[in-house]
Coordinates of C-alpha atoms in Angstrom, one line a residue:
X314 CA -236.2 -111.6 111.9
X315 CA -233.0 -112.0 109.8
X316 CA -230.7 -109.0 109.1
X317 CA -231.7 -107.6 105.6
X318 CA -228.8 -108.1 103.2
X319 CA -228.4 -105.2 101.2
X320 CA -230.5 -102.2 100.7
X321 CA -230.6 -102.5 96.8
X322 CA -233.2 -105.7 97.1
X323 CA -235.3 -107.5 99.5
X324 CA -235.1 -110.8 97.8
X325 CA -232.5 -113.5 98.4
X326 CA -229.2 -113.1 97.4
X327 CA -228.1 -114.4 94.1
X328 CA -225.2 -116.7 93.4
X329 CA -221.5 -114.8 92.4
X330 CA -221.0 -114.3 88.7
X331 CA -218.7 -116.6 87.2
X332 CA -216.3 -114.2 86.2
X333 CA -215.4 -110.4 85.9
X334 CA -213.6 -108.5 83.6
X335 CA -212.6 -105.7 85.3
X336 CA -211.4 -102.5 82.6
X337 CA -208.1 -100.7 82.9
X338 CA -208.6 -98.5 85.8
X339 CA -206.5 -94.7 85.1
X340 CA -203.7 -93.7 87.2
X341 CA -204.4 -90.7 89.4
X342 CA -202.6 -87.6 88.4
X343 CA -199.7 -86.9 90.9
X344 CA -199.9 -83.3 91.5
X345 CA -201.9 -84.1 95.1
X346 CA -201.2 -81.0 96.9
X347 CA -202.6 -83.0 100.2
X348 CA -200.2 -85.9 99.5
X349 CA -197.3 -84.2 97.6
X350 CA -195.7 -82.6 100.7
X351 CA -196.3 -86.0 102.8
X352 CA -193.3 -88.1 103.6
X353 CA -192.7 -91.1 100.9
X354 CA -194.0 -94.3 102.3
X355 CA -192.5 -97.5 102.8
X356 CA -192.1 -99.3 99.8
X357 CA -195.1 -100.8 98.5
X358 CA -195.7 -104.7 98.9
X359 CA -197.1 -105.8 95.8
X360 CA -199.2 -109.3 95.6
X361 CA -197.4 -111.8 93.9
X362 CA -197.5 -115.4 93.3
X363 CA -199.8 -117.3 94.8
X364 CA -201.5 -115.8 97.9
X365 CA -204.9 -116.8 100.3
X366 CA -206.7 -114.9 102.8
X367 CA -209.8 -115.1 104.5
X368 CA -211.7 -112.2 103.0
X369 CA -210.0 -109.8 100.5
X370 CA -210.9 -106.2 100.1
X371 CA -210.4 -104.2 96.7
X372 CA -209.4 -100.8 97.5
X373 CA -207.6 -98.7 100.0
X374 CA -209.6 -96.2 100.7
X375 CA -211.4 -94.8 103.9
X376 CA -214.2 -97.7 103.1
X377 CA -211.5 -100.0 102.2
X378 CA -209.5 -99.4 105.3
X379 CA -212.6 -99.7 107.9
X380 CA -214.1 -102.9 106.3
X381 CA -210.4 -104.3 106.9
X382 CA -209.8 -102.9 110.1
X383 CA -213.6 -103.9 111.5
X384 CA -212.7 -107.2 110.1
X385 CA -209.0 -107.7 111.7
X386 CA -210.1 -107.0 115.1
X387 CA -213.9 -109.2 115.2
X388 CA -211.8 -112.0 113.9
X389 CA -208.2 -111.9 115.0
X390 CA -207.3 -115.6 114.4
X391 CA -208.6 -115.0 110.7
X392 CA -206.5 -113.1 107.6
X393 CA -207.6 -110.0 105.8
X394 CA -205.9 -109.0 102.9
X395 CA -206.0 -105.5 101.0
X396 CA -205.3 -104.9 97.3
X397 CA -204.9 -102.0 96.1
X398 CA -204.0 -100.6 92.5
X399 CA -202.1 -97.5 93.9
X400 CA -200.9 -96.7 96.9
X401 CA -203.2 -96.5 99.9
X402 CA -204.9 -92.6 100.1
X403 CA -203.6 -91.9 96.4
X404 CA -206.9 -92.3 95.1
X405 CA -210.1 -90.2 95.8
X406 CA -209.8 -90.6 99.4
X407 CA -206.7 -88.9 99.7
X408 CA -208.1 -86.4 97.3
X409 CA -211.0 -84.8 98.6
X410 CA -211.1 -81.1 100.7
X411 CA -211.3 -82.7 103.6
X412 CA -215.0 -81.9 105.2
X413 CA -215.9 -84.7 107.5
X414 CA -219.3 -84.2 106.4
X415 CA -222.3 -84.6 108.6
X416 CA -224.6 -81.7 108.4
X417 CA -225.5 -80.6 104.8
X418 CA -228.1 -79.6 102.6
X419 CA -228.5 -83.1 100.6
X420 CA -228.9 -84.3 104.1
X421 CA -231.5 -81.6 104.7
X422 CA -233.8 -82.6 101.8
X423 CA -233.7 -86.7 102.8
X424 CA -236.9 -87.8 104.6
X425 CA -236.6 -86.9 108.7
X426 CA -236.5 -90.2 110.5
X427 CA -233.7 -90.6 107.5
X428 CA -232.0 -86.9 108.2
X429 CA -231.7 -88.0 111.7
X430 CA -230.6 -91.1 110.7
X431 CA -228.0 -90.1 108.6
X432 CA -226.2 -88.0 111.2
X433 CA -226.1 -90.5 113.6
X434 CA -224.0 -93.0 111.1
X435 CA -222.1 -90.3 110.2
X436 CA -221.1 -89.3 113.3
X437 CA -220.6 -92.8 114.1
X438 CA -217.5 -92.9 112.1
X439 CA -216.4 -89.6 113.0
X440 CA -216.1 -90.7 116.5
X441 CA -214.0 -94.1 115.2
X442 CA -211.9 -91.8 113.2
X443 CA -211.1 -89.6 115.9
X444 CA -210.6 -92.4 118.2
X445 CA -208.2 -93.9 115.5
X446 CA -206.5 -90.6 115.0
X447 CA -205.8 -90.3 119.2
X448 CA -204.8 -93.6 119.4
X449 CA -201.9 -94.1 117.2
X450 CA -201.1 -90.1 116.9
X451 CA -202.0 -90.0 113.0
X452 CA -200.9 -86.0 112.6
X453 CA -203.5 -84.9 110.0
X454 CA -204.4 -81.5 110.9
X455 CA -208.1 -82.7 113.2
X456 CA -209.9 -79.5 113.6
X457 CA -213.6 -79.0 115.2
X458 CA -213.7 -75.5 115.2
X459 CA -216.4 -75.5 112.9
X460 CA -217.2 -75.0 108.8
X461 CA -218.9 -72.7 107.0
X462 CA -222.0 -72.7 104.8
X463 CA -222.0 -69.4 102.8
X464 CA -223.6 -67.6 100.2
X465 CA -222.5 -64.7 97.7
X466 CA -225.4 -64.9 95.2
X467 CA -229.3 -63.7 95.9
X468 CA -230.6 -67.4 95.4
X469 CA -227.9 -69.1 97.6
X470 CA -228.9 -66.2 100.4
X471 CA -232.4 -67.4 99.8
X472 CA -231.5 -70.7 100.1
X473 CA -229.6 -71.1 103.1
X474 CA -232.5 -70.2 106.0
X475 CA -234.1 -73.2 105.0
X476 CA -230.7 -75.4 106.3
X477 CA -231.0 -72.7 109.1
X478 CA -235.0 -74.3 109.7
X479 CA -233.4 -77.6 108.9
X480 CA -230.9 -77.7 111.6
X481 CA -233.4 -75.9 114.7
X482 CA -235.8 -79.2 113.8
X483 CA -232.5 -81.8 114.2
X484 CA -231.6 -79.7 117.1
X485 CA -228.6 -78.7 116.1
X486 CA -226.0 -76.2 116.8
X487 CA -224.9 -73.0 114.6
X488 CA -223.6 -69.7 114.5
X489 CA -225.4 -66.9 111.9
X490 CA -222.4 -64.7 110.4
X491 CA -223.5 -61.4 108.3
X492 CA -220.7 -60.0 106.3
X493 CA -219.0 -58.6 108.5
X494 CA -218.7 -61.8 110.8
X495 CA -217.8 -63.7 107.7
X496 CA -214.9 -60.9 106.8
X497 CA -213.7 -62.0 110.2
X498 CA -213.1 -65.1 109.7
X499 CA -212.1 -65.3 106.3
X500 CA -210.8 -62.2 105.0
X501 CA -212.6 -61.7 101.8
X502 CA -215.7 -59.8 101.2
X503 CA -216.9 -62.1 99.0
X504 CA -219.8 -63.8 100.5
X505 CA -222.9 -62.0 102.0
X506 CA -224.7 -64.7 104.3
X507 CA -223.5 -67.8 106.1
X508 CA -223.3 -70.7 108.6
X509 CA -221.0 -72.0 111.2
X510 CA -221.4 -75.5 112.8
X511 CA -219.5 -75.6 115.7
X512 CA -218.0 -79.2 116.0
X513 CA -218.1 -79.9 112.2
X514 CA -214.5 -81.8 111.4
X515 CA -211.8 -80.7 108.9
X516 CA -209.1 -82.8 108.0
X517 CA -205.8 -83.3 106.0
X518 CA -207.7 -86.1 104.0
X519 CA -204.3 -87.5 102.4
X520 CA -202.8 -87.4 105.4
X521 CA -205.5 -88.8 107.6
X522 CA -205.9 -92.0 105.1
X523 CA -202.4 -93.0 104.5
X524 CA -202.3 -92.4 108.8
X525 CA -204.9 -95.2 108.7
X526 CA -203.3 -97.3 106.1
X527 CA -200.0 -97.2 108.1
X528 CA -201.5 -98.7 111.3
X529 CA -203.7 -101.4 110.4
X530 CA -204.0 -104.5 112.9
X531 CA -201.4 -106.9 112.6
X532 CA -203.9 -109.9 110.5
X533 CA -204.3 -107.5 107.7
X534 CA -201.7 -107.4 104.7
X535 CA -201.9 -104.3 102.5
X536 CA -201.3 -105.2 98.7
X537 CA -200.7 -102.1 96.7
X538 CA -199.7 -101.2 93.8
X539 CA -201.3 -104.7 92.4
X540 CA -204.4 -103.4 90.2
X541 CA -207.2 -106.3 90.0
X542 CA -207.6 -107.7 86.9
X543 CA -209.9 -110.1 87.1
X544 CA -212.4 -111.6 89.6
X545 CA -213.3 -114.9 89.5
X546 CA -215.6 -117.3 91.9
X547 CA -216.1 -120.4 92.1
X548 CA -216.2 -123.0 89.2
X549 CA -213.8 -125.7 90.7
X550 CA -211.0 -123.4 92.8
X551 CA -210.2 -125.1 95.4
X552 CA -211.8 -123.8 98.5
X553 CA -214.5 -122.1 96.2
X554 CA -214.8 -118.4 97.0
X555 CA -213.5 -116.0 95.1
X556 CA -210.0 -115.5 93.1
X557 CA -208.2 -112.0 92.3
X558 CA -205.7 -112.0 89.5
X559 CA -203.2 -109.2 89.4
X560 CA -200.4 -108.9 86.8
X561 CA -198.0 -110.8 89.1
X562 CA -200.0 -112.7 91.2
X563 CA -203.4 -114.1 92.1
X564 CA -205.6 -114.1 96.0
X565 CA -207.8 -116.4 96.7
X566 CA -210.7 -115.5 99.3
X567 CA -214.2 -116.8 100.8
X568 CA -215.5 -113.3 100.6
X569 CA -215.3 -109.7 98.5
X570 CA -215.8 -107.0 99.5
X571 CA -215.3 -104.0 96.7
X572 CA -214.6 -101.0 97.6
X573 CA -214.5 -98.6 94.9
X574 CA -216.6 -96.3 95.0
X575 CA -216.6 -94.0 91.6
X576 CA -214.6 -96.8 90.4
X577 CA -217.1 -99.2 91.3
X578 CA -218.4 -99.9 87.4
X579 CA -214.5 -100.0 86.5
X580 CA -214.5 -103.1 88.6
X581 CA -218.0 -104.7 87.5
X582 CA -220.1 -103.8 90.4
X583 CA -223.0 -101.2 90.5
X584 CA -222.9 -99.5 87.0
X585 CA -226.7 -99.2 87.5
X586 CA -226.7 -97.5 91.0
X587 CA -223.3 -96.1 90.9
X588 CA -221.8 -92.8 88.2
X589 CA -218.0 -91.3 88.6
X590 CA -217.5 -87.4 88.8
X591 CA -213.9 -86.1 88.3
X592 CA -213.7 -83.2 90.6
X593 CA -210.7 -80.9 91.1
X594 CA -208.7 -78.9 93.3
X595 CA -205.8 -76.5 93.7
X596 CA -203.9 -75.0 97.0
X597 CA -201.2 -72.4 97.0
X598 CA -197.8 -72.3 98.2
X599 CA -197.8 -71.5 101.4
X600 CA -198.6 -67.7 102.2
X601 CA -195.6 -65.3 103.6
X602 CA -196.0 -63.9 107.0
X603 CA -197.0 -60.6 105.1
X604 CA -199.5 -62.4 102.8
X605 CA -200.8 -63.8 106.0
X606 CA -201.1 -60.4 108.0
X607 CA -202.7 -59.1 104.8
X608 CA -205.4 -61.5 104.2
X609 CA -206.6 -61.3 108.4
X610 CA -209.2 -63.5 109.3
X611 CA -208.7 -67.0 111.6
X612 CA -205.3 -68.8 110.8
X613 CA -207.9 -72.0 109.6
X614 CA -211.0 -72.4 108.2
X615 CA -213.4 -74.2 105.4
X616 CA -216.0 -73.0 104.0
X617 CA -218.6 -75.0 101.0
X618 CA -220.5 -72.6 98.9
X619 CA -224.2 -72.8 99.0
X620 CA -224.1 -71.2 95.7
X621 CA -225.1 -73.6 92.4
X622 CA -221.3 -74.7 91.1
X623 CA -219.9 -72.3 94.0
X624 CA -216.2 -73.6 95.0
X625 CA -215.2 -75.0 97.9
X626 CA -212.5 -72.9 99.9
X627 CA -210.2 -73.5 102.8
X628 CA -207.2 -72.0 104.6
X629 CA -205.2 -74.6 105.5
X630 CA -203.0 -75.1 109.0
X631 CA -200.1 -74.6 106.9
X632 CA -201.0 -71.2 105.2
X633 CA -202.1 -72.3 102.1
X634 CA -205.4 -71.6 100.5
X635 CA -207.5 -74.2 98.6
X636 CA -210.3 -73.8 95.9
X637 CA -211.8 -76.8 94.6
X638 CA -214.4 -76.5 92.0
X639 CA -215.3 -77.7 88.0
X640 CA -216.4 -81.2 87.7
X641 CA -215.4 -83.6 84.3
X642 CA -217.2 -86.9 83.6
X643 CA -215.5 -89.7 81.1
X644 CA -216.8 -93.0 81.3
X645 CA -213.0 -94.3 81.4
X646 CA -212.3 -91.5 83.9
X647 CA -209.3 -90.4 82.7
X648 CA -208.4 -86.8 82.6
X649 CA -205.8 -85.3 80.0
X650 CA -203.5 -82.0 80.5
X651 CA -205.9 -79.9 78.4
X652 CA -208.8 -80.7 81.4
X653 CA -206.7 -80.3 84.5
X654 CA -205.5 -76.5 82.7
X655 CA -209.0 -75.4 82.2
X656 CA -210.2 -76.7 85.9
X657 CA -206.7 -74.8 87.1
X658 CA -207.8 -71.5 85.4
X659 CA -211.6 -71.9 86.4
X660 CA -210.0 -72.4 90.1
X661 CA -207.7 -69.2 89.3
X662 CA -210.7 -67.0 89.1
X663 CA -212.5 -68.1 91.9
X664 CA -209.2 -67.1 94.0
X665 CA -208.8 -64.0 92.3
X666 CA -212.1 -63.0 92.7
X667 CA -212.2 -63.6 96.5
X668 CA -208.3 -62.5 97.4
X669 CA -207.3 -60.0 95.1
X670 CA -204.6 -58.7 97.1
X671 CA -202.8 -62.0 97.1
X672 CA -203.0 -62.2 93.1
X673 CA -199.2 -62.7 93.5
X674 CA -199.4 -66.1 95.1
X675 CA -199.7 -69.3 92.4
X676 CA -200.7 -72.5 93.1
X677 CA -198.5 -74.8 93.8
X678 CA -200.6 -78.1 93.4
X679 CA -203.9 -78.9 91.3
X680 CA -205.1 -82.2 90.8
X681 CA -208.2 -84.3 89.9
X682 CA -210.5 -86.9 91.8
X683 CA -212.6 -89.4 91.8
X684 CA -216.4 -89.0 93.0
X685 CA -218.9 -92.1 93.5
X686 CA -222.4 -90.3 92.9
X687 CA -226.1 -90.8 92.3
X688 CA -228.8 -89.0 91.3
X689 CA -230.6 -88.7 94.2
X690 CA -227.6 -89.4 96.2
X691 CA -228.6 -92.3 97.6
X692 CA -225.9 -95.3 99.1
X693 CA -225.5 -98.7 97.6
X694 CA -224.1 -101.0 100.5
X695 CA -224.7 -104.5 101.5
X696 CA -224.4 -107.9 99.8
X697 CA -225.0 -107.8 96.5
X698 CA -224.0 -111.4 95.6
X699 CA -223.2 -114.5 97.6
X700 CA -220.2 -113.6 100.0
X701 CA -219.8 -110.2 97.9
X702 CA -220.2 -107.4 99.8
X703 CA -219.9 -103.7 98.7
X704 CA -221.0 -100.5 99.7
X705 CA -220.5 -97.1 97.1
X706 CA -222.1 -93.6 96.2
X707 CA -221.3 -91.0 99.1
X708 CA -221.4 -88.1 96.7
X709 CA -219.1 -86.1 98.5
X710 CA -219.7 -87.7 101.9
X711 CA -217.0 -90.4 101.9
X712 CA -214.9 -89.4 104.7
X713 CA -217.5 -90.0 107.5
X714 CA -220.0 -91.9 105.8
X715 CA -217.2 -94.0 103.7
X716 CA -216.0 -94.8 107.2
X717 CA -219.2 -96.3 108.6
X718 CA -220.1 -97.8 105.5
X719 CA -217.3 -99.5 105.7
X720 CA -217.5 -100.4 109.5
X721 CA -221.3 -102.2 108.8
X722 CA -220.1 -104.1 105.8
X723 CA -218.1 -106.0 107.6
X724 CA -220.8 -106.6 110.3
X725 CA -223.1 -107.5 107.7
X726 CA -220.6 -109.8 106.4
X727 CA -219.9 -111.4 110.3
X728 CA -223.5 -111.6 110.9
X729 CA -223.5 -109.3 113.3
X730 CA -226.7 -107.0 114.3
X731 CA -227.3 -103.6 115.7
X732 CA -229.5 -100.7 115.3
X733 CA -226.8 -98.6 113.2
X734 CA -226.6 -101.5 111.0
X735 CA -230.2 -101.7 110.3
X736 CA -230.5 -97.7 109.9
X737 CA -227.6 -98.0 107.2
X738 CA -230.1 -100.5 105.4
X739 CA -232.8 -98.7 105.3
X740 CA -231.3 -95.3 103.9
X741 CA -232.6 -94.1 100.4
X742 CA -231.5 -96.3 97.4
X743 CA -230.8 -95.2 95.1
X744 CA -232.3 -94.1 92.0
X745 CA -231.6 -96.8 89.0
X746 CA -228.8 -96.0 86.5
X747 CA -229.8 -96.6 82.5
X748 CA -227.1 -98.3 80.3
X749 CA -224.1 -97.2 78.7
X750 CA -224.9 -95.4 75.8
X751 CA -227.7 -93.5 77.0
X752 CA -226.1 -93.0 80.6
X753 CA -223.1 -91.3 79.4
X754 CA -225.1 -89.1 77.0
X755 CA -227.2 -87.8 80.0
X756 CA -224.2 -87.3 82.1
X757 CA -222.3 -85.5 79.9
X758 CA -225.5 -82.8 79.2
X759 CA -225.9 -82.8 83.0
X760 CA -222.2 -81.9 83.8
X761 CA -222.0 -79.3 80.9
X762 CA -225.5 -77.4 82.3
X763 CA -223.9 -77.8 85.6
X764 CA -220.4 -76.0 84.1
X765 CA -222.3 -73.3 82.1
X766 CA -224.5 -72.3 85.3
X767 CA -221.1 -71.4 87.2
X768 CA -221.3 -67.0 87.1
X769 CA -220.0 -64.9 89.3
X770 CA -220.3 -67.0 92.2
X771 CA -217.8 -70.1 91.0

């Protein structure tokens, strides 16, 4: 029996639009406090004139970067090209609090034989991203000691025994913590109940994708800086396929493969399946030896609130502490001064509120990102069109399940078949997007119920 070709339809796939339009996509604010204190890359290489590759992949990302990377070495003698309208990791991969997520309550609530599914393909490209980050020595803080799930509020303490039930079924390994064990650790008395998973990854996300980006196989050229345009296929180019056009340049290619995740609608793919979330996040300067002895607790840990809106906090290898919480939704995604104060000051209160005797340390970074979600957070991936492959919607999940995604396109794309491949098509899809206007209305009333429900436990 044929490998299915996308998990959004069983039917057979439908010829490549003409032509798409893609809309303006926003810069990225550059107050990164993941990618601020990284060494400046090389100069980017932008795409210009006339170029031709053998498949082309529209973002840079940790989907972007495995689909290119899967490609490259299945298909050495062929050329892959990468366009990119930042810099590679600038985006929302480079963005994110970096949980390598594999165990978690959305996870939880999925069907079992689809739970236990979605751990293995999650784990599968946490194994290819360690492998990647031992192989060429990519220094972005890899720690398995283990993240927290924790509660401060009655109904997240209620909550979190059934994730408890949830991972003796899958098997799984965990340490309780009471308050005092969770003092311990993290030096605030703010949380009441929580979780440990032994094994569970934390990562330097900006570090870890531009790491990736640096070290691509040698058949893959990295366009960045070069935002797409346009996409156009067929209709007479020679070769057929499709063609990117770029302010300075144009690429032409027998296959897509889009991977934008929030951005996806931007680039005219999935605005049915696919909404963005802005998301944001602040870290500290780095705490004094004094702060450090104050605060107690392990030297570096994450922890991801069970609480409705609760933030996400880490200490970082470095000393720094990071809050992440608030989420924004325009339809153009962009994200003005007034936004980023009012996340900073929501994020201020969450610190205060768990450190108070380090109310004398600022933060020294807070920026905004980009999350690809859906309501039921189900995946989009496969072949959506003739020779355009895309794969979107990890609601928070990107780092692992970005990774794999990305891995399986490009099998897909190769023909290739395996059991992984075949679990990744039958994972829920998800639940059908209405049009803009009424989409953006509902959004909007969603995000604002979420922000108002945000008490004492943000």
């Amino acid at each position: 029996m044929p490998t299915r070709r996308s998990n959004l339809s069983d039917g057979p796939v439908r010829p490549a639009r003409r032509r798409r339009r893609i809309r303006t996509l926003p810069q990225d604010d550059a107050g990164c406090g993941w990618l601020s204190p990284l060494p400046a890359p090389p100069p980017a290489r932008q795409l210009n004139g006339a170029e031709r590759a053998d498949c082309a992949v529209i973002g840079a990302g940790f989907t972007g970067l495995a689909i290119a990377r899967r490609l490259a070495e299945a298909r050495p003698e062929q050329r892959i090209a990468v366009v990119e309208a930042q810099r590679a990791g600038f985006g929302a991969s480079g963005r994110s609090s970096g949980f390598v997520v594999d165990l978690a309550h959305f996870i939880a609530r999925m069907p079992e034989a689809a739970s236990r599914d979605y751990i293995a393909l999650s784990r599968l490209g946490i194994g290819a991203l360690r492998d990647l980050v031992r192989t060429h020595g990519i220094d972005c803080d890899w720690d398995e000691a283990g993240w927290i799930h924790a509660a401060a509020g009655e109904a997240a303490a209620h909550d979190l025994p059934m994730l408890r039930t949830w991972l003796d079924r899958m098997g799984e390994r965990y340490q309780e913590l009471d308050p005092e064990g969770l003092f311990a650790i993290t030096g605030t008395r703010f949380y009441r109940t929580g979780l440990r998973l032994p094994g569970s990854v934390l990562v330097q996300s900006g570090a870890l994708v531009r790491g990736l980006a640096a070290h691509l196989p040698p058949n893959v050229t990295l366009y960045e800086e070069s935002p797409v345009l346009q996409i156009a296929s067929g209709g007479g180019d020679p070769g057929g396929g499709f063609r990117l056009t770029t302010a300075a340049g144009e690429l032409q290619a027998a296959k897509l493969f889009i991977a934008g995740n929030g951005y996806s609608p931007l680039l005219g793919v999935l605005a049915d399946r696919v909404f963005p979330l802005v998301t944001f996040g602040s870290l500290t300067r780095p705490l004094s030896a004094a702060e450090q002895a104050a605060l107690g607790g392990e030297r570096e840990w994450g922890l991801l609130a069970e609480d409705s809106m609760g933030s996400t906090v880490r200490r970082t290898r470095d000393q720094r502490i990071l809050i992440r919480n608030s989420v924004h939704y325009r339809r153009d995604l962009s994200v003005g001064d007034d936004v980023l104060r009012r996340a900073k000051a929501a994020h201020r209160k969450a610190f205060l509120a768990r450190f108070p005797a380090l109310a004398e340390v600022p933060f020294e970074h807070t920026w905004a990102g980009v999350m690809g979600a859906s309501p039921n957070r189900g995946h989009s991936f496969g072949e959506i069109e003739e020779n355009l492959f895309t794969a979107a919607g990890y609601t928070g999940g990107g780092i692992a399940m970005g990774t794999t995604a990305g891995m399986l396109l490009a099998d897909l794309a190769l023909g290739a078949e395996s059991k992984p491949l075949a679990d990744m098509l039958a994972l829920p899809v998800p639940t059908w997007l209405p049009p803009q206007p009424f989409l953006g209305v509902g959004i909007r009333l969603r995000v604002a119920r979420m922000n108002a429900s945000a008490g004492p436990t943000l």
